Tab-separated table of N, CA, C and O in Angstrom:
chain	number	residue	atom	x	y	z
A	169	MET	N	32.455	-41.319	-37.242
A	169	MET	CA	33.007	-42.152	-36.239
A	169	MET	C	33.638	-41.332	-35.113
A	169	MET	O	33.368	-41.590	-33.960
A	170	PHE	N	34.450	-40.384	-35.413
A	170	PHE	CA	35.059	-39.534	-34.393
A	170	PHE	C	34.374	-38.165	-34.397
A	170	PHE	O	34.973	-37.167	-34.740
A	171	GLY	N	33.112	-38.125	-34.048
A	171	GLY	CA	32.388	-36.863	-34.015
A	171	GLY	C	32.815	-36.011	-32.825
A	171	GLY	O	33.341	-36.502	-31.823
A	172	GLN	N	32.585	-34.716	-32.961
A	172	GLN	CA	32.966	-33.826	-31.860
A	172	GLN	C	32.001	-34.001	-30.695
A	172	GLN	O	30.833	-34.339	-30.884
A	173	LYS	N	32.512	-33.744	-29.497
A	173	LYS	CA	31.685	-33.848	-28.301
A	173	LYS	C	30.695	-32.684	-28.260
A	173	LYS	O	31.041	-31.552	-28.584
A	174	LYS	N	29.501	-32.964	-27.862
A	174	LYS	CA	28.497	-31.918	-27.695
A	174	LYS	C	28.634	-31.329	-26.292
A	174	LYS	O	29.018	-32.025	-25.346
A	175	ASN	N	28.307	-30.060	-26.201
A	175	ASN	CA	28.315	-29.425	-24.885
A	175	ASN	C	27.199	-30.020	-24.032
A	175	ASN	O	26.091	-30.258	-24.516
A	176	LYS	N	27.512	-30.250	-22.788
A	176	LYS	CA	26.515	-30.809	-21.883
A	176	LYS	C	25.539	-29.712	-21.464
A	176	LYS	O	25.918	-28.572	-21.221
A	177	LYS	N	24.305	-30.074	-21.388
A	177	LYS	CA	23.271	-29.140	-20.935
A	177	LYS	C	22.719	-29.645	-19.615
A	177	LYS	O	22.388	-30.812	-19.472
A	178	PHE	N	22.614	-28.752	-18.687
A	178	PHE	CA	22.091	-29.100	-17.372
A	178	PHE	C	20.771	-28.370	-17.173
A	178	PHE	O	20.670	-27.171	-17.373
A	179	ASN	N	19.796	-29.092	-16.789
A	179	ASN	CA	18.481	-28.512	-16.482
A	179	ASN	C	18.258	-28.525	-14.979
A	179	ASN	O	17.233	-28.977	-14.483
A	180	TYR	N	19.210	-28.033	-14.267
A	180	TYR	CA	19.142	-28.055	-12.809
A	180	TYR	C	18.252	-26.939	-12.305
A	180	TYR	O	18.350	-25.788	-12.721
A	181	GLN	N	17.388	-27.284	-11.433
A	181	GLN	CA	16.576	-26.297	-10.722
A	181	GLN	C	16.673	-26.623	-9.239
A	181	GLN	O	16.513	-27.776	-8.843
A	182	SER	N	16.903	-25.597	-8.464
A	182	SER	CA	17.002	-25.847	-7.032
A	182	SER	C	15.634	-26.215	-6.493
A	182	SER	O	14.600	-25.865	-7.061
A	183	ARG	N	15.633	-26.914	-5.393
A	183	ARG	CA	14.345	-27.344	-4.855
A	183	ARG	C	13.557	-26.187	-4.260
A	183	ARG	O	12.385	-26.293	-4.000
A	184	PHE	N	14.220	-25.059	-4.028
A	184	PHE	CA	13.544	-23.900	-3.470
A	184	PHE	C	13.116	-22.907	-4.537
A	184	PHE	O	12.500	-21.910	-4.223
A	185	SER	N	13.437	-23.140	-5.774
A	185	SER	CA	13.158	-22.149	-6.812
A	185	SER	C	11.664	-21.921	-6.994
A	185	SER	O	11.209	-20.802	-7.170
A	186	LYS	N	10.866	-22.977	-6.956
A	186	LYS	CA	9.422	-22.813	-7.116
A	186	LYS	C	8.833	-22.061	-5.936
A	186	LYS	O	7.984	-21.201	-6.096
A	187	GLU	N	9.286	-22.395	-4.737
A	187	GLU	CA	8.780	-21.709	-3.552
A	187	GLU	C	9.191	-20.243	-3.550
A	187	GLU	O	8.418	-19.381	-3.182
A	188	GLU	N	10.412	-19.970	-3.968
A	188	GLU	CA	10.882	-18.592	-3.979
A	188	GLU	C	10.104	-17.758	-4.976
A	188	GLU	O	9.700	-16.642	-4.686
A	189	THR	N	9.856	-18.299	-6.149
A	189	THR	CA	9.116	-17.525	-7.146
A	189	THR	C	7.686	-17.323	-6.710
A	189	THR	O	7.124	-16.245	-6.893
A	190	ALA	N	7.071	-18.318	-6.107
A	190	ALA	CA	5.701	-18.167	-5.629
A	190	ALA	C	5.650	-17.138	-4.497
A	190	ALA	O	4.737	-16.305	-4.446
A	191	ALA	N	6.628	-17.186	-3.613
A	191	ALA	CA	6.658	-16.248	-2.493
A	191	ALA	C	6.906	-14.830	-2.978
A	191	ALA	O	6.263	-13.886	-2.502
A	192	THR	N	7.802	-14.660	-3.931
A	192	THR	CA	8.072	-13.307	-4.420
A	192	THR	C	6.888	-12.766	-5.205
A	192	THR	O	6.583	-11.583	-5.112
A	193	LYS	N	6.215	-13.621	-5.964
A	193	LYS	CA	5.021	-13.167	-6.689
A	193	LYS	C	3.933	-12.744	-5.721
A	193	LYS	O	3.283	-11.717	-5.907
A	194	LEU	N	3.738	-13.513	-4.664
A	194	LEU	CA	2.734	-13.171	-3.662
A	194	LEU	C	3.106	-11.874	-2.955
A	194	LEU	O	2.258	-11.004	-2.752
A	195	LYS	N	4.382	-11.735	-2.624
A	195	LYS	CA	4.839	-10.531	-1.942
A	195	LYS	C	4.661	-9.300	-2.823
A	195	LYS	O	4.199	-8.254	-2.363
A	196	GLU	N	4.990	-9.417	-4.101
A	196	GLU	CA	4.833	-8.292	-5.027
A	196	GLU	C	3.374	-7.926	-5.202
A	196	GLU	O	3.016	-6.746	-5.234
A	197	SER	N	2.502	-8.920	-5.301
A	197	SER	CA	1.083	-8.618	-5.473
A	197	SER	C	0.516	-7.954	-4.220
A	197	SER	O	-0.301	-7.034	-4.314
A	198	LEU	N	0.958	-8.399	-3.053
A	198	LEU	CA	0.498	-7.764	-1.815
A	198	LEU	C	1.007	-6.334	-1.714
A	198	LEU	O	0.276	-5.440	-1.284
A	199	ASN	N	2.263	-6.112	-2.102
A	199	ASN	CA	2.826	-4.768	-2.048
A	199	ASN	C	2.088	-3.831	-2.998
A	199	ASN	O	1.770	-2.694	-2.633
A	200	THR	N	1.812	-4.275	-4.208
A	200	THR	CA	1.125	-3.399	-5.157
A	200	THR	C	-0.301	-3.122	-4.715
A	200	THR	O	-0.774	-1.999	-4.807
A	201	SER	N	-0.987	-4.145	-4.205
A	201	SER	CA	-2.362	-3.914	-3.752
A	201	SER	C	-2.375	-3.003	-2.527
A	201	SER	O	-3.254	-2.144	-2.393
A	202	TRP	N	-1.410	-3.173	-1.626
A	202	TRP	CA	-1.343	-2.321	-0.443
A	202	TRP	C	-1.050	-0.879	-0.839
A	202	TRP	O	-1.655	0.049	-0.320
A	203	ASN	N	-0.111	-0.667	-1.766
A	203	ASN	CA	0.221	0.683	-2.208
A	203	ASN	C	-0.966	1.345	-2.895
A	203	ASN	O	-1.224	2.532	-2.684
A	204	ASP	N	-1.698	0.601	-3.707
A	204	ASP	CA	-2.885	1.164	-4.353
A	204	ASP	C	-3.930	1.558	-3.329
A	204	ASP	O	-4.523	2.629	-3.398
A	205	THR	N	-4.159	0.696	-2.351
A	205	THR	CA	-5.148	0.980	-1.314
A	205	THR	C	-4.722	2.176	-0.476
A	205	THR	O	-5.530	3.039	-0.155
A	206	ARG	N	-3.456	2.225	-0.140
A	206	ARG	CA	-2.958	3.317	0.701
A	206	ARG	C	-3.074	4.651	-0.021
A	206	ARG	O	-3.471	5.650	0.567
A	207	ARG	N	-2.762	4.680	-1.308
A	207	ARG	CA	-2.830	5.930	-2.063
A	207	ARG	C	-4.259	6.424	-2.198
A	207	ARG	O	-4.538	7.594	-2.026
A	208	THR	N	-5.188	5.544	-2.496
A	208	THR	CA	-6.565	5.977	-2.706
A	208	THR	C	-7.242	6.351	-1.400
A	208	THR	O	-7.969	7.326	-1.331
A	209	SER	N	-7.001	5.582	-0.341
A	209	SER	CA	-7.683	5.865	0.920
A	209	SER	C	-7.113	7.110	1.589
A	209	SER	O	-7.852	7.847	2.238
A	210	SER	N	-5.825	7.376	1.461
A	210	SER	CA	-5.255	8.536	2.139
A	210	SER	C	-5.748	9.833	1.517
A	210	SER	O	-6.044	10.795	2.225
A	211	SER	N	-5.885	9.886	0.212
A	211	SER	CA	-6.372	11.111	-0.414
A	211	SER	C	-7.839	11.331	-0.078
A	211	SER	O	-8.287	12.457	0.101
A	212	ARG	N	-8.596	10.259	0.024
A	212	ARG	CA	-10.006	10.376	0.364
A	212	ARG	C	-10.168	10.807	1.819
A	212	ARG	O	-11.003	11.653	2.133
A	213	ASN	N	-9.371	10.255	2.725
A	213	ASN	CA	-9.480	10.573	4.138
A	213	ASN	C	-9.028	11.995	4.434
A	213	ASN	O	-9.541	12.620	5.361
A	214	LYS	N	-8.062	12.523	3.693
A	214	LYS	CA	-7.611	13.888	3.924
A	214	LYS	C	-8.734	14.872	3.673
A	214	LYS	O	-8.916	15.826	4.425
A	215	GLY	N	-9.498	14.667	2.622
A	215	GLY	CA	-10.617	15.554	2.323
A	215	GLY	C	-11.678	15.483	3.393
A	215	GLY	O	-12.221	16.503	3.819
A	216	ASN	N	-12.006	14.286	3.850
A	216	ASN	CA	-13.012	14.129	4.890
A	216	ASN	C	-12.539	14.735	6.203
A	216	ASN	O	-13.318	15.393	6.900
A	217	THR	N	-11.300	14.539	6.556
A	217	THR	CA	-10.768	15.062	7.802
A	217	THR	C	-10.732	16.585	7.777
A	217	THR	O	-11.100	17.233	8.766
A	218	LEU	N	-10.337	17.156	6.669
A	218	LEU	CA	-10.296	18.608	6.545
A	218	LEU	C	-11.701	19.193	6.663
A	218	LEU	O	-11.905	20.202	7.348
A	219	PHE	N	-12.666	18.552	6.028
A	219	PHE	CA	-14.053	19.016	6.102
A	219	PHE	C	-14.576	18.956	7.532
A	219	PHE	O	-15.229	19.889	8.018
A	220	ILE	N	-14.257	17.894	8.245
A	220	ILE	CA	-14.709	17.754	9.639
A	220	ILE	C	-14.036	18.796	10.530
A	220	ILE	O	-14.697	19.411	11.383
A	221	LEU	N	-12.748	19.030	10.354
A	221	LEU	CA	-12.046	20.020	11.183
A	221	LEU	C	-12.591	21.423	10.967
A	221	LEU	O	-12.775	22.186	11.921
A	222	ILE	N	-12.855	21.769	9.711
A	222	ILE	CA	-13.422	23.094	9.426
A	222	ILE	C	-14.807	23.200	10.043
A	222	ILE	O	-15.166	24.237	10.625
A	223	GLY	N	-15.592	22.132	9.959
A	223	GLY	CA	-16.924	22.134	10.573
A	223	GLY	C	-16.870	22.309	12.077
A	223	GLY	O	-17.657	23.062	12.663
A	224	VAL	N	-15.923	21.638	12.722
A	224	VAL	CA	-15.780	21.756	14.176
A	224	VAL	C	-15.349	23.174	14.546
A	224	VAL	O	-15.861	23.759	15.522
A	225	LEU	N	-14.425	23.761	13.785
A	225	LEU	CA	-13.992	25.139	14.077
A	225	LEU	C	-15.136	26.126	13.908
A	225	LEU	O	-15.293	27.049	14.731
A	226	VAL	N	-15.933	25.961	12.874
A	226	VAL	CA	-17.085	26.851	12.670
A	226	VAL	C	-18.080	26.682	13.810
A	226	VAL	O	-18.609	27.667	14.347
A	227	PHE	N	-18.329	25.444	14.217
A	227	PHE	CA	-19.261	25.198	15.323
A	227	PHE	C	-18.763	25.826	16.613
A	227	PHE	O	-19.532	26.440	17.361
A	228	ILE	N	-17.468	25.711	16.901
A	228	ILE	CA	-16.902	26.317	18.115
A	228	ILE	C	-17.014	27.835	18.044
A	228	ILE	O	-17.341	28.491	19.044
A	229	GLY	N	-16.755	28.406	16.866
A	229	GLY	CA	-16.883	29.862	16.721
A	229	GLY	C	-18.314	30.336	16.955
A	229	GLY	O	-18.549	31.333	17.641
A	230	ILE	N	-19.266	29.616	16.394
A	230	ILE	CA	-20.675	29.979	16.592
A	230	ILE	C	-21.070	29.803	18.047
A	230	ILE	O	-21.771	30.659	18.626
A	231	LEU	N	-20.618	28.731	18.680
A	231	LEU	CA	-20.924	28.487	20.088
A	231	LEU	C	-20.330	29.576	20.973
A	231	LEU	O	-21.003	30.079	21.891
A	232	MET	N	-19.086	29.991	20.700
A	232	MET	CA	-18.467	31.058	21.487
A	232	MET	C	-19.230	32.381	21.316
A	232	MET	O	-19.456	33.110	22.284
A	233	TYR	N	-19.623	32.681	20.079
A	233	TYR	CA	-20.377	33.915	19.833
A	233	TYR	C	-21.704	33.883	20.575
A	233	TYR	O	-22.121	34.875	21.192
A	234	TYR	N	-22.398	32.747	20.513
A	234	TYR	CA	-23.694	32.608	21.183
A	234	TYR	C	-23.548	32.745	22.690
A	234	TYR	O	-24.326	33.462	23.338
A	235	LEU	N	-22.559	32.077	23.273
A	235	LEU	CA	-22.376	32.139	24.731
A	235	LEU	C	-21.946	33.543	25.174
A	235	LEU	O	-22.351	34.008	26.236
A	236	GLU	N	-21.135	34.214	24.374
A	236	GLU	CA	-20.701	35.569	24.723
A	236	GLU	C	-21.874	36.542	24.659
A	236	GLU	O	-22.002	37.457	25.488
A	237	SER	N	-22.757	36.369	23.678
A	237	SER	CA	-23.908	37.267	23.569
A	237	SER	C	-24.901	37.017	24.689
A	237	SER	O	-25.615	37.928	25.113
A	238	LYS	N	-25.008	35.814	25.210
A	238	LYS	CA	-25.908	35.490	26.312
A	238	LYS	C	-25.393	36.067	27.642
A	238	LYS	O	-26.188	36.400	28.508
A	239	THR	N	-24.093	36.146	27.808
A	239	THR	CA	-23.546	36.620	29.067
A	239	THR	C	-23.608	38.137	29.194
A	239	THR	O	-23.554	38.650	30.301
A	240	LYS	N	-23.744	38.863	28.111
A	240	LYS	CA	-23.793	40.328	28.199
A	240	LYS	C	-25.145	40.838	28.531
A	240	LYS	O	-26.170	40.468	28.452
């Protein structure tokens, strides 16, 4: 008859909670995909750029040697 009171439980969720979680999940997935893409493409591009620069320097050296030998 005189039972103890039970603690009240509230299942309150803010109206923005679903939007916030969806937005943060989307933001995190974009950040991780962007970081993965940036890491893989930058290492690949460095090798290609270095190869092209060395090729251009060799070509300029050969061109200078050829032009100098023609002028003498």
